[in-house]
Tab-separated table of C-alpha atoms and ligand atoms in Angstrom:
chain	number	residue	atom	x	y	z
A	1	UNK	CA	86.962	96.057	87.816
A	2	UNK	CA	88.737	99.020	87.322
A	3	UNK	CA	87.090	102.319	85.534
A	4	UNK	CA	90.654	103.586	85.055
A	5	UNK	CA	90.651	101.145	81.922
A	6	UNK	CA	88.398	103.736	80.395
A	7	UNK	CA	89.474	107.145	81.094
A	8	UNK	CA	89.068	109.403	77.837
A	9	UNK	CA	87.075	112.414	76.364
A	10	UNK	CA	83.846	112.290	78.607
A	11	UNK	CA	85.953	112.585	81.885
A	12	UNK	CA	88.344	115.041	80.281
A	13	UNK	CA	85.448	117.444	79.679
A	14	UNK	CA	84.030	117.472	82.981
A	15	UNK	CA	87.401	118.442	84.293
A	16	UNK	CA	87.959	120.961	81.889
A	17	UNK	CA	84.662	122.574	83.054
A	18	UNK	CA	86.196	122.703	86.489
A	19	UNK	CA	89.748	124.007	85.385
A	20	UNK	CA	88.203	126.777	83.096
A	21	UNK	CA	86.680	128.315	86.099
A	22	UNK	CA	89.315	127.469	88.264
A	23	UNK	CA	86.663	126.754	91.501
A	24	UNK	CA	88.165	123.648	92.548
A	25	UNK	CA	85.877	123.508	96.155
A	26	UNK	CA	82.226	122.037	95.810
A	27	UNK	CA	80.835	124.772	98.176
A	28	UNK	CA	80.333	128.338	97.452
A	29	UNK	CA	82.039	130.674	95.211
A	30	UNK	CA	78.638	130.913	93.211
A	31	UNK	CA	79.632	133.857	91.162
A	32	UNK	CA	82.757	132.375	89.758
A	33	UNK	CA	82.027	128.885	89.116
A	34	UNK	CA	80.066	129.243	85.849
A	35	UNK	CA	77.072	127.501	87.215
A	36	UNK	CA	79.362	124.018	87.741
A	37	UNK	CA	78.738	122.087	90.419
A	38	UNK	CA	80.138	119.025	89.455
A	39	UNK	CA	79.941	117.290	92.986
A	40	UNK	CA	75.801	118.449	93.360
A	41	UNK	CA	75.710	116.839	89.746
A	42	UNK	CA	77.295	113.471	90.840
A	43	UNK	CA	75.233	113.202	93.998
A	44	UNK	CA	71.917	113.400	91.742
A	45	UNK	CA	73.151	111.027	89.242
A	46	UNK	CA	73.817	108.399	92.213
A	47	UNK	CA	70.193	109.085	93.571
A	48	UNK	CA	68.957	108.647	90.221
A	49	UNK	CA	70.913	105.546	89.369
A	50	UNK	CA	70.238	103.753	92.636
A	51	UNK	CA	66.836	105.118	93.426
A	52	UNK	CA	67.898	106.458	96.782
A	53	UNK	CA	66.855	109.602	98.180
A	54	UNK	CA	69.859	111.017	99.013
A	55	UNK	CA	73.753	110.629	98.287
A	56	UNK	CA	76.487	112.394	100.018
A	57	UNK	CA	80.070	112.435	98.185
A	58	UNK	CA	83.325	112.389	100.369
A	59	UNK	CA	86.955	112.248	99.922
A	60	UNK	CA	87.342	108.298	99.894
A	61	UNK	CA	85.873	105.124	100.788
A	62	UNK	CA	87.344	104.638	104.033
A	63	UNK	CA	85.914	108.182	104.928
A	64	UNK	CA	82.207	106.843	103.193
A	65	UNK	CA	82.195	103.851	105.416
A	66	UNK	CA	83.567	105.425	108.651
A	67	UNK	CA	80.781	108.117	108.519
A	68	UNK	CA	78.295	105.846	107.601
A	69	UNK	CA	78.521	104.687	110.943
A	70	UNK	CA	79.072	108.222	112.685
A	71	UNK	CA	75.758	109.404	111.126
A	72	UNK	CA	73.937	106.359	112.619
A	73	UNK	CA	75.387	106.967	116.262
A	74	UNK	CA	77.944	104.294	116.497
A	75	UNK	CA	80.999	105.596	118.909
A	76	UNK	CA	83.011	105.051	121.558
A	77	UNK	CA	83.094	101.298	123.042
A	78	UNK	CA	80.282	100.138	120.477
A	79	UNK	CA	80.041	96.941	118.807
A	80	UNK	CA	80.478	96.978	115.114
A	81	UNK	CA	80.068	92.841	113.246
A	82	UNK	CA	82.217	93.138	110.231
A	83	UNK	CA	83.439	90.077	108.385
A	84	UNK	CA	87.170	88.787	108.838
A	85	UNK	CA	87.546	88.793	104.718
A	86	UNK	CA	87.292	92.616	103.686
A	87	UNK	CA	89.803	95.476	102.827
A	88	UNK	CA	91.764	96.767	106.133
A	89	UNK	CA	89.424	100.187	105.613
A	90	UNK	CA	86.460	98.226	107.220
A	91	UNK	CA	88.103	97.951	110.632
A	92	UNK	CA	90.101	101.474	110.139
A	93	UNK	CA	86.614	102.810	109.733
A	94	UNK	CA	85.301	101.369	112.632
A	95	UNK	CA	88.507	102.592	114.768
A	96	UNK	CA	88.111	105.802	113.906
A	97	UNK	CA	84.873	106.228	115.672
A	98	UNK	CA	86.315	104.588	119.020
A	99	UNK	CA	84.254	101.524	118.145
A	100	UNK	CA	85.165	98.244	118.323
A	101	UNK	CA	85.229	95.838	115.227
A	102	UNK	CA	83.690	92.470	115.767
A	103	UNK	CA	85.474	89.773	113.204
A	104	UNK	CA	83.130	86.993	112.239
A	105	UNK	CA	83.598	84.034	109.879
A	106	UNK	CA	82.482	84.462	106.226
A	107	UNK	CA	81.037	81.699	104.150
A	108	UNK	CA	80.575	80.523	100.844
A	109	UNK	CA	79.221	83.792	99.837
A	110	UNK	CA	82.336	85.148	100.650
A	111	UNK	CA	80.869	87.439	102.977
A	112	UNK	CA	79.071	86.991	106.754
A	113	UNK	CA	78.236	84.129	107.789
A	114	UNK	CA	74.493	84.204	109.274
A	115	UNK	CA	74.953	81.713	112.127
A	116	UNK	CA	78.168	83.604	113.198
A	117	UNK	CA	76.832	86.828	113.236
A	118	UNK	CA	73.776	85.742	115.511
A	119	UNK	CA	76.549	84.119	117.879
A	120	UNK	CA	78.354	87.262	117.897
A	121	UNK	CA	75.749	89.691	119.259
A	122	UNK	CA	76.337	91.030	122.743
A	123	UNK	CA	74.459	94.152	124.582
A	124	UNK	CA	77.324	96.241	123.396
A	125	UNK	CA	76.523	95.662	119.638
A	126	UNK	CA	75.588	98.632	117.503
A	127	UNK	CA	75.525	97.519	114.235
A	128	UNK	CA	76.260	94.788	111.547
A	129	UNK	CA	78.358	95.752	108.477
A	130	UNK	CA	78.495	93.323	105.725
A	131	UNK	CA	81.199	93.714	103.094
A	132	UNK	CA	79.960	92.754	99.680
A	133	UNK	CA	83.764	91.735	98.547
A	134	UNK	CA	84.425	90.835	95.001
A	135	UNK	CA	81.366	91.817	93.623
A	136	UNK	CA	78.553	89.667	95.224
A	137	UNK	CA	76.619	90.343	98.366
A	138	UNK	CA	75.694	89.030	101.673
A	139	UNK	CA	72.632	87.812	102.512
A	140	UNK	CA	70.874	90.926	103.021
A	141	UNK	CA	67.355	89.795	104.137
A	142	UNK	CA	68.561	87.267	106.891
A	143	UNK	CA	70.946	90.196	108.219
A	144	UNK	CA	67.947	93.039	108.102
A	145	UNK	CA	65.728	90.353	110.045
A	146	UNK	CA	68.574	90.159	112.661
A	147	UNK	CA	68.780	94.045	112.642
A	148	UNK	CA	65.291	94.469	113.117
A	149	UNK	CA	65.216	91.922	116.163
A	150	UNK	CA	67.892	93.016	117.832
A	151	UNK	CA	67.481	96.918	116.958
A	152	UNK	CA	70.479	97.193	115.138
A	153	UNK	CA	71.685	99.224	112.411
A	154	UNK	CA	72.489	97.691	108.890
A	155	UNK	CA	75.176	99.230	107.407
A	156	UNK	CA	76.302	98.232	104.126
A	157	UNK	CA	79.977	97.871	102.789
A	158	UNK	CA	79.482	98.347	98.718
A	159	UNK	CA	82.444	99.754	98.112
A	160	UNK	CA	83.698	96.378	95.888
A	161	UNK	CA	80.120	95.932	94.506
A	162	UNK	CA	78.710	99.091	93.091
A	163	UNK	CA	75.863	98.388	90.235
A	164	UNK	CA	75.279	94.953	91.857
A	165	UNK	CA	71.433	94.248	93.301
A	166	UNK	CA	69.380	92.217	95.825
A	167	UNK	CA	65.889	91.655	95.429
A	168	UNK	CA	65.812	94.327	93.030
A	169	UNK	CA	67.284	96.983	95.103
A	170	UNK	CA	70.773	98.406	94.583
A	171	UNK	CA	73.317	97.158	96.585
A	172	UNK	CA	74.403	99.899	99.210
A	173	UNK	CA	70.287	101.010	99.357
A	174	UNK	CA	68.899	97.554	101.140
A	175	UNK	CA	70.287	98.456	104.899
A	176	UNK	CA	69.901	101.884	106.614
A	177	UNK	CA	72.996	103.271	105.144
A	178	UNK	CA	75.460	101.924	102.251
A	179	UNK	CA	78.764	103.078	101.138
A	180	UNK	CA	80.920	103.130	97.997
A	181	UNK	CA	84.368	103.700	97.144
A	182	UNK	CA	85.664	105.228	93.730
A	183	UNK	CA	89.547	104.747	94.322
A	184	UNK	CA	91.730	104.044	91.605
A	185	UNK	CA	91.096	100.254	91.146
A	186	UNK	CA	87.189	100.627	91.714
A	187	UNK	CA	84.498	99.875	89.217
A	188	UNK	CA	84.144	103.648	88.985
A	189	UNK	CA	87.024	105.660	89.629
A	190	UNK	CA	87.655	109.238	90.455
A	191	UNK	CA	91.275	109.125	91.695
A	192	UNK	CA	90.188	109.171	95.124
A	193	UNK	CA	86.849	109.914	96.731
A	194	UNK	CA	83.750	107.952	97.937
A	195	UNK	CA	79.943	108.346	98.595
A	196	UNK	CA	77.234	107.008	100.898
A	197	UNK	CA	73.678	106.307	99.825
A	198	UNK	CA	70.338	106.439	101.971
A	199	UNK	CA	66.905	106.801	102.295
A	200	UNK	CA	67.097	108.340	105.997
A	201	UNK	CA	66.829	111.758	105.510
A	202	UNK	CA	68.002	112.446	108.987
A	203	UNK	CA	71.531	110.536	108.187
A	204	UNK	CA	71.456	112.319	105.153
A	205	UNK	CA	71.234	115.743	106.752
A	206	UNK	CA	73.856	114.650	109.545
A	207	UNK	CA	76.144	113.370	106.294
A	208	UNK	CA	76.226	116.733	104.999
A	209	UNK	CA	77.166	118.610	108.060
A	210	UNK	CA	79.556	116.051	109.229
A	211	UNK	CA	81.828	115.702	106.267
A	212	UNK	CA	82.269	119.433	106.128
A	213	UNK	CA	83.424	120.491	109.765
A	214	UNK	CA	79.732	120.411	110.838
A	215	UNK	CA	78.685	123.376	108.570
A	216	UNK	CA	75.029	123.538	108.593
A	217	UNK	CA	75.191	124.880	105.063
A	218	UNK	CA	72.175	127.224	105.779
A	219	UNK	CA	72.063	130.631	104.037
A	220	UNK	CA	74.838	131.778	101.411
A	221	UNK	CA	77.474	133.145	103.789
A	222	UNK	CA	80.080	130.338	104.691
A	223	UNK	CA	81.617	131.856	107.173
A	224	UNK	CA	78.648	133.085	108.876
A	225	UNK	CA	77.218	129.056	109.043
A	226	UNK	CA	76.529	127.601	112.178
A	227	UNK	CA	78.015	124.384	113.686
A	228	UNK	CA	75.229	121.967	115.295
A	229	UNK	CA	77.756	119.345	116.080
A	230	UNK	CA	81.106	118.435	115.541
A	231	UNK	CA	82.197	117.204	112.120
A	232	UNK	CA	85.652	116.829	110.179
A	233	UNK	CA	86.629	117.431	106.788
A	234	UNK	CA	85.989	114.506	104.457
A	235	UNK	CA	84.932	116.804	101.349
A	236	UNK	CA	85.466	115.699	97.819
A	237	UNK	CA	87.210	118.104	95.506
A	238	UNK	CA	85.271	119.705	92.386
A	239	UNK	CA	88.285	117.803	90.578
A	240	UNK	CA	87.756	114.315	91.540
A	241	UNK	CA	83.608	114.655	91.210
A	242	UNK	CA	84.132	115.975	87.742
A	243	UNK	CA	86.064	112.661	87.017
A	244	UNK	CA	83.672	110.560	89.039
A	245	UNK	CA	80.272	112.192	87.187
A	246	UNK	CA	82.071	111.229	83.780
A	247	UNK	CA	82.341	107.632	85.261
A	248	UNK	CA	79.343	107.250	86.529
A	249	UNK	CA	77.173	107.826	83.587
A	250	UNK	CA	78.998	104.979	82.127
A	251	UNK	CA	78.334	102.408	85.157
A	252	UNK	CA	75.688	100.492	83.553
A	253	UNK	CA	77.809	100.485	80.158
A	254	UNK	CA	81.019	98.876	82.529
A	255	UNK	CA	78.513	96.537	83.915
A	256	UNK	CA	77.410	95.106	80.580
A	257	UNK	CA	80.930	94.463	79.439
A	258	UNK	CA	82.229	92.840	82.540
A	259	UNK	CA	79.016	90.665	82.442
A	260	UNK	CA	80.159	89.541	79.195
A	261	UNK	CA	83.711	88.834	80.162
A	262	UNK	CA	82.530	86.811	83.284
A	263	UNK	CA	80.335	84.756	81.080
A	264	UNK	CA	82.952	84.031	78.685
A	265	UNK	CA	85.187	82.963	81.607
A	266	UNK	CA	82.645	81.209	84.048
A	267	UNK	CA	81.487	79.430	81.067
A	268	UNK	CA	84.819	77.923	80.157
A	269	UNK	CA	85.934	77.004	83.841
A	270	UNK	CA	82.194	75.382	84.277
A	271	UNK	CA	84.208	72.349	82.204
A	272	UNK	CA	86.067	71.501	85.269
A	273	UNK	CA	84.450	69.339	87.574
A	274	UNK	CA	86.508	70.326	90.813
A	275	UNK	CA	85.566	73.717	90.437
A	276	UNK	CA	82.664	75.238	92.654
A	277	UNK	CA	82.064	78.681	92.124
A	278	UNK	CA	81.158	81.408	94.939
A	279	UNK	CA	77.572	80.953	96.305
A	280	UNK	CA	75.277	84.087	95.433
A	281	UNK	CA	72.591	84.556	97.787
A	282	UNK	CA	68.822	84.130	96.290
A	283	UNK	CA	67.541	87.464	94.662
A	284	UNK	CA	71.146	88.766	94.073
A	285	UNK	CA	73.011	89.674	90.963
A	286	UNK	CA	76.643	90.654	91.163
A	287	UNK	CA	78.265	93.456	89.419
A	288	UNK	CA	80.395	91.050	87.444
A	289	UNK	CA	83.636	92.816	88.929
A	290	UNK	CA	85.175	89.033	89.916
A	291	UNK	CA	84.734	85.611	89.159
A	292	UNK	CA	85.018	83.775	92.052
A	293	UNK	CA	85.749	80.285	92.519
A	294	UNK	CA	86.748	77.339	94.596
A	295	UNK	CA	89.412	74.723	93.918
A	296	UNK	CA	89.823	71.204	96.350
A	297	UNK	CA	92.062	72.339	98.978
A	298	UNK	CA	94.716	74.708	99.777
A	299	UNK	CA	97.859	73.256	98.144
A	300	UNK	CA	96.040	73.013	94.677
A	301	UNK	CA	94.507	76.581	95.247
A	302	UNK	CA	98.316	77.729	96.052
A	303	UNK	CA	99.809	75.812	93.040
A	304	UNK	CA	96.902	77.180	90.719
A	305	UNK	CA	97.809	80.694	91.906
A	306	UNK	CA	101.521	80.204	91.332
A	307	UNK	CA	100.974	78.892	87.727
A	308	UNK	CA	98.775	81.632	86.581
A	309	UNK	CA	101.398	84.199	87.641
A	310	UNK	CA	104.250	82.013	85.978
A	311	UNK	CA	102.119	81.934	82.644
A	312	UNK	CA	101.119	85.746	82.759
A	313	UNK	CA	97.908	85.651	84.055
A	314	UNK	CA	97.704	88.720	85.984
A	315	UNK	CA	94.826	89.912	88.688
A	316	UNK	CA	93.864	86.212	90.285
A	317	UNK	CA	94.175	86.777	94.016
A	318	UNK	CA	94.494	84.014	96.479
A	319	UNK	CA	93.632	86.063	99.514
A	320	UNK	CA	94.535	83.608	101.910
A	321	UNK	CA	98.263	84.663	101.566
A	322	UNK	CA	97.153	88.148	101.177
A	323	UNK	CA	98.330	91.163	103.505
A	324	UNK	CA	95.148	93.494	102.830
A	325	UNK	CA	92.184	91.389	102.882
A	326	UNK	CA	92.332	88.515	105.339
A	327	UNK	CA	92.618	88.509	109.147
A	328	UNK	CA	95.561	85.866	109.075
A	329	UNK	CA	97.937	88.775	108.192
A	330	UNK	CA	96.418	91.527	110.045
A	331	UNK	CA	99.053	91.615	112.355
A	332	UNK	CA	99.228	95.310	113.079
A	333	UNK	CA	95.422	95.131	114.248
A	334	UNK	CA	95.877	92.234	116.546
A	335	UNK	CA	98.796	93.789	118.123
A	336	UNK	CA	97.377	96.981	118.347
A	337	UNK	CA	100.174	98.955	116.535
A	338	UNK	CA	99.170	102.342	116.874
A	339	UNK	CA	100.686	105.775	116.821
A	340	UNK	CA	98.556	106.892	119.407
A	341	UNK	CA	97.117	105.213	122.493
A	342	UNK	CA	94.289	103.474	122.097
A	343	UNK	CA	91.202	103.644	124.490
A	344	UNK	CA	91.334	100.843	127.209
A	345	UNK	CA	87.739	99.994	126.096
A	346	UNK	CA	88.928	99.142	122.645
A	347	UNK	CA	91.938	97.415	123.698
A	348	UNK	CA	90.010	95.146	126.122
A	349	UNK	CA	87.517	94.789	123.361
A	350	UNK	CA	89.664	93.417	120.877
A	351	UNK	CA	91.464	90.909	122.974
A	352	UNK	CA	89.461	88.077	121.556
A	353	UNK	CA	91.907	88.459	118.181
A	354	UNK	CA	94.766	87.070	120.216
A	355	UNK	CA	93.298	83.545	120.359
A	356	UNK	CA	90.015	83.455	117.843
A	357	UNK	CA	90.600	81.317	115.081
A	358	UNK	CA	88.961	81.645	111.874
A	359	UNK	CA	88.508	77.952	110.350
A	360	UNK	CA	85.357	78.243	108.488
A	361	UNK	CA	87.004	81.604	106.720
A	362	UNK	CA	90.151	79.320	106.152
A	363	UNK	CA	88.433	76.553	104.882
A	364	UNK	CA	86.952	79.279	101.791
A	365	UNK	CA	89.678	81.445	101.523
A	366	UNK	CA	92.064	78.949	101.628
A	367	UNK	CA	90.275	77.200	98.506
A	368	UNK	CA	89.443	80.462	96.539
A	369	UNK	CA	90.561	81.988	93.442
A	370	UNK	CA	89.323	85.569	92.764
A	371	UNK	CA	89.625	86.672	89.255
A	372	UNK	CA	89.578	90.434	88.377
A	373	UNK	CA	87.368	91.169	85.178
A	374	UNK	CA	89.374	93.308	82.750
A	375	UNK	CA	86.961	95.899	80.750
A	376	UNK	CA	89.094	96.658	77.827
A	377	UNK	CA	90.281	93.485	76.870
A	378	UNK	CA	88.509	92.291	73.330
A	379	UNK	CA	86.415	89.140	73.735
A	380	UNK	CA	88.817	86.978	71.720
A	381	UNK	CA	91.782	87.576	74.454
A	382	UNK	CA	89.433	87.036	77.572
A	383	UNK	CA	88.718	83.629	75.500
A	384	UNK	CA	92.410	83.131	75.334
A	385	UNK	CA	92.868	83.869	79.179
A	386	UNK	CA	90.183	81.385	79.913
A	387	UNK	CA	91.528	78.878	77.926
A	388	UNK	CA	95.054	79.300	79.708
A	389	UNK	CA	93.414	79.172	83.373
A	390	UNK	CA	91.682	75.791	81.987
A	391	UNK	CA	94.662	74.423	80.757
A	392	UNK	CA	96.270	75.014	84.167
A	393	UNK	CA	93.757	74.168	86.527
A	394	UNK	CA	93.219	71.056	84.840
A	395	UNK	CA	96.798	70.120	85.050
A	396	UNK	CA	97.185	70.724	88.863
A	397	UNK	CA	93.775	69.191	90.242
B	401	LIG	C1	88.453	100.194	98.476
B	401	LIG	C2	87.728	99.808	99.607
B	401	LIG	C3	87.130	100.452	100.742
B	401	LIG	C4	88.160	101.791	101.157
B	401	LIG	O1	88.134	102.755	100.071
B	401	LIG	P1	89.113	103.912	99.964
B	401	LIG	O2	88.374	104.576	98.622
B	401	LIG	O3	90.504	103.190	98.715
B	401	LIG	O4	89.385	104.368	101.173
B	401	LIG	C5	86.366	99.875	101.849
B	401	LIG	N1	85.834	98.741	101.848
B	401	LIG	C6	86.147	97.824	100.723
B	401	LIG	C7	85.654	96.495	100.986
B	401	LIG	C8	87.126	98.180	99.622
B	401	LIG	O5	87.297	97.552	99.029
């Protein structure tokens, strides 16, 4: 998945445009910038590639996820339904707004289980936030109809699945708003950065203002701009945007390499009858950043995971034992270890985590291995890696 494997001339050229003028900020300084507007250009590129009306860049994916909820009006005491298998940023983004993350099980898609989502809806629910983990998506059509029925917002965290599609639409563009991350290990990287995309013009305007202290961006005197509402600084710098611009132009190239390498690996592993591949919802196409599969039980999976490491096969994750991506190890959340006081509403809202179990998810995550698809290997190396994996799995099942 990582774009960092392909950092080169194109990235350097875009960055040098910015270094040559010294204007590292995305707004203002029109006279000095020699007509370079990397952040704006990157936003246009995202709009074109993903066929959406609006894109707004941000300083990180976490900021993007949080802002996607903020512009939809999610705040104090509101409940946001999210999966218990995701990166920690998902609940951080919700809690930044004083809202309550409601964690629910995942199914064999490794994303939100539709029945569990239905059961989790209360009068306080404001949004459903599927996270398209490891390159593939949630059942968006089912989630959309739940949202329509209950008047909820559908906010997609597409940070790990940029370039994937569902029913012909780019992931991130199916719901009301979608977010991407460009951190260093994502498919497209600019060091640190993120973006939201939306077709909702009101949300787009809110995003434009909110990410820059609430500035209304009217006229050409920044000091005289008004603040129609409160905002923060979640701006991206021109330097980061410049790298992102070079990378995004290569997204389709990255994905086609990923698809090729993914297919080699999948074909090899298909010989093993005990392996079941992750379910991709009908109408969906992954971005091929990971190959995900299930082994027969937890013990076998632990053994295979260890044997992979011992054999030097890196980048295959067993998330069951992982601190960052699965609820089992999120003790800082369960124990509400916060540097500052948390509101009573959120404390009360998170009490369920003391007792709630996630058996369905344990069943899938316990048996899942998620293998990163590398871009820079030769096909021969991918095949060698695949054969080694097959050998290890065959001797373990
Ligand atoms: C990476 C990631 C984020 C956050 O992105 P950052 O740019 O690292 O802040 C959010 N959600 C998911 C699912 C991610 O993988």
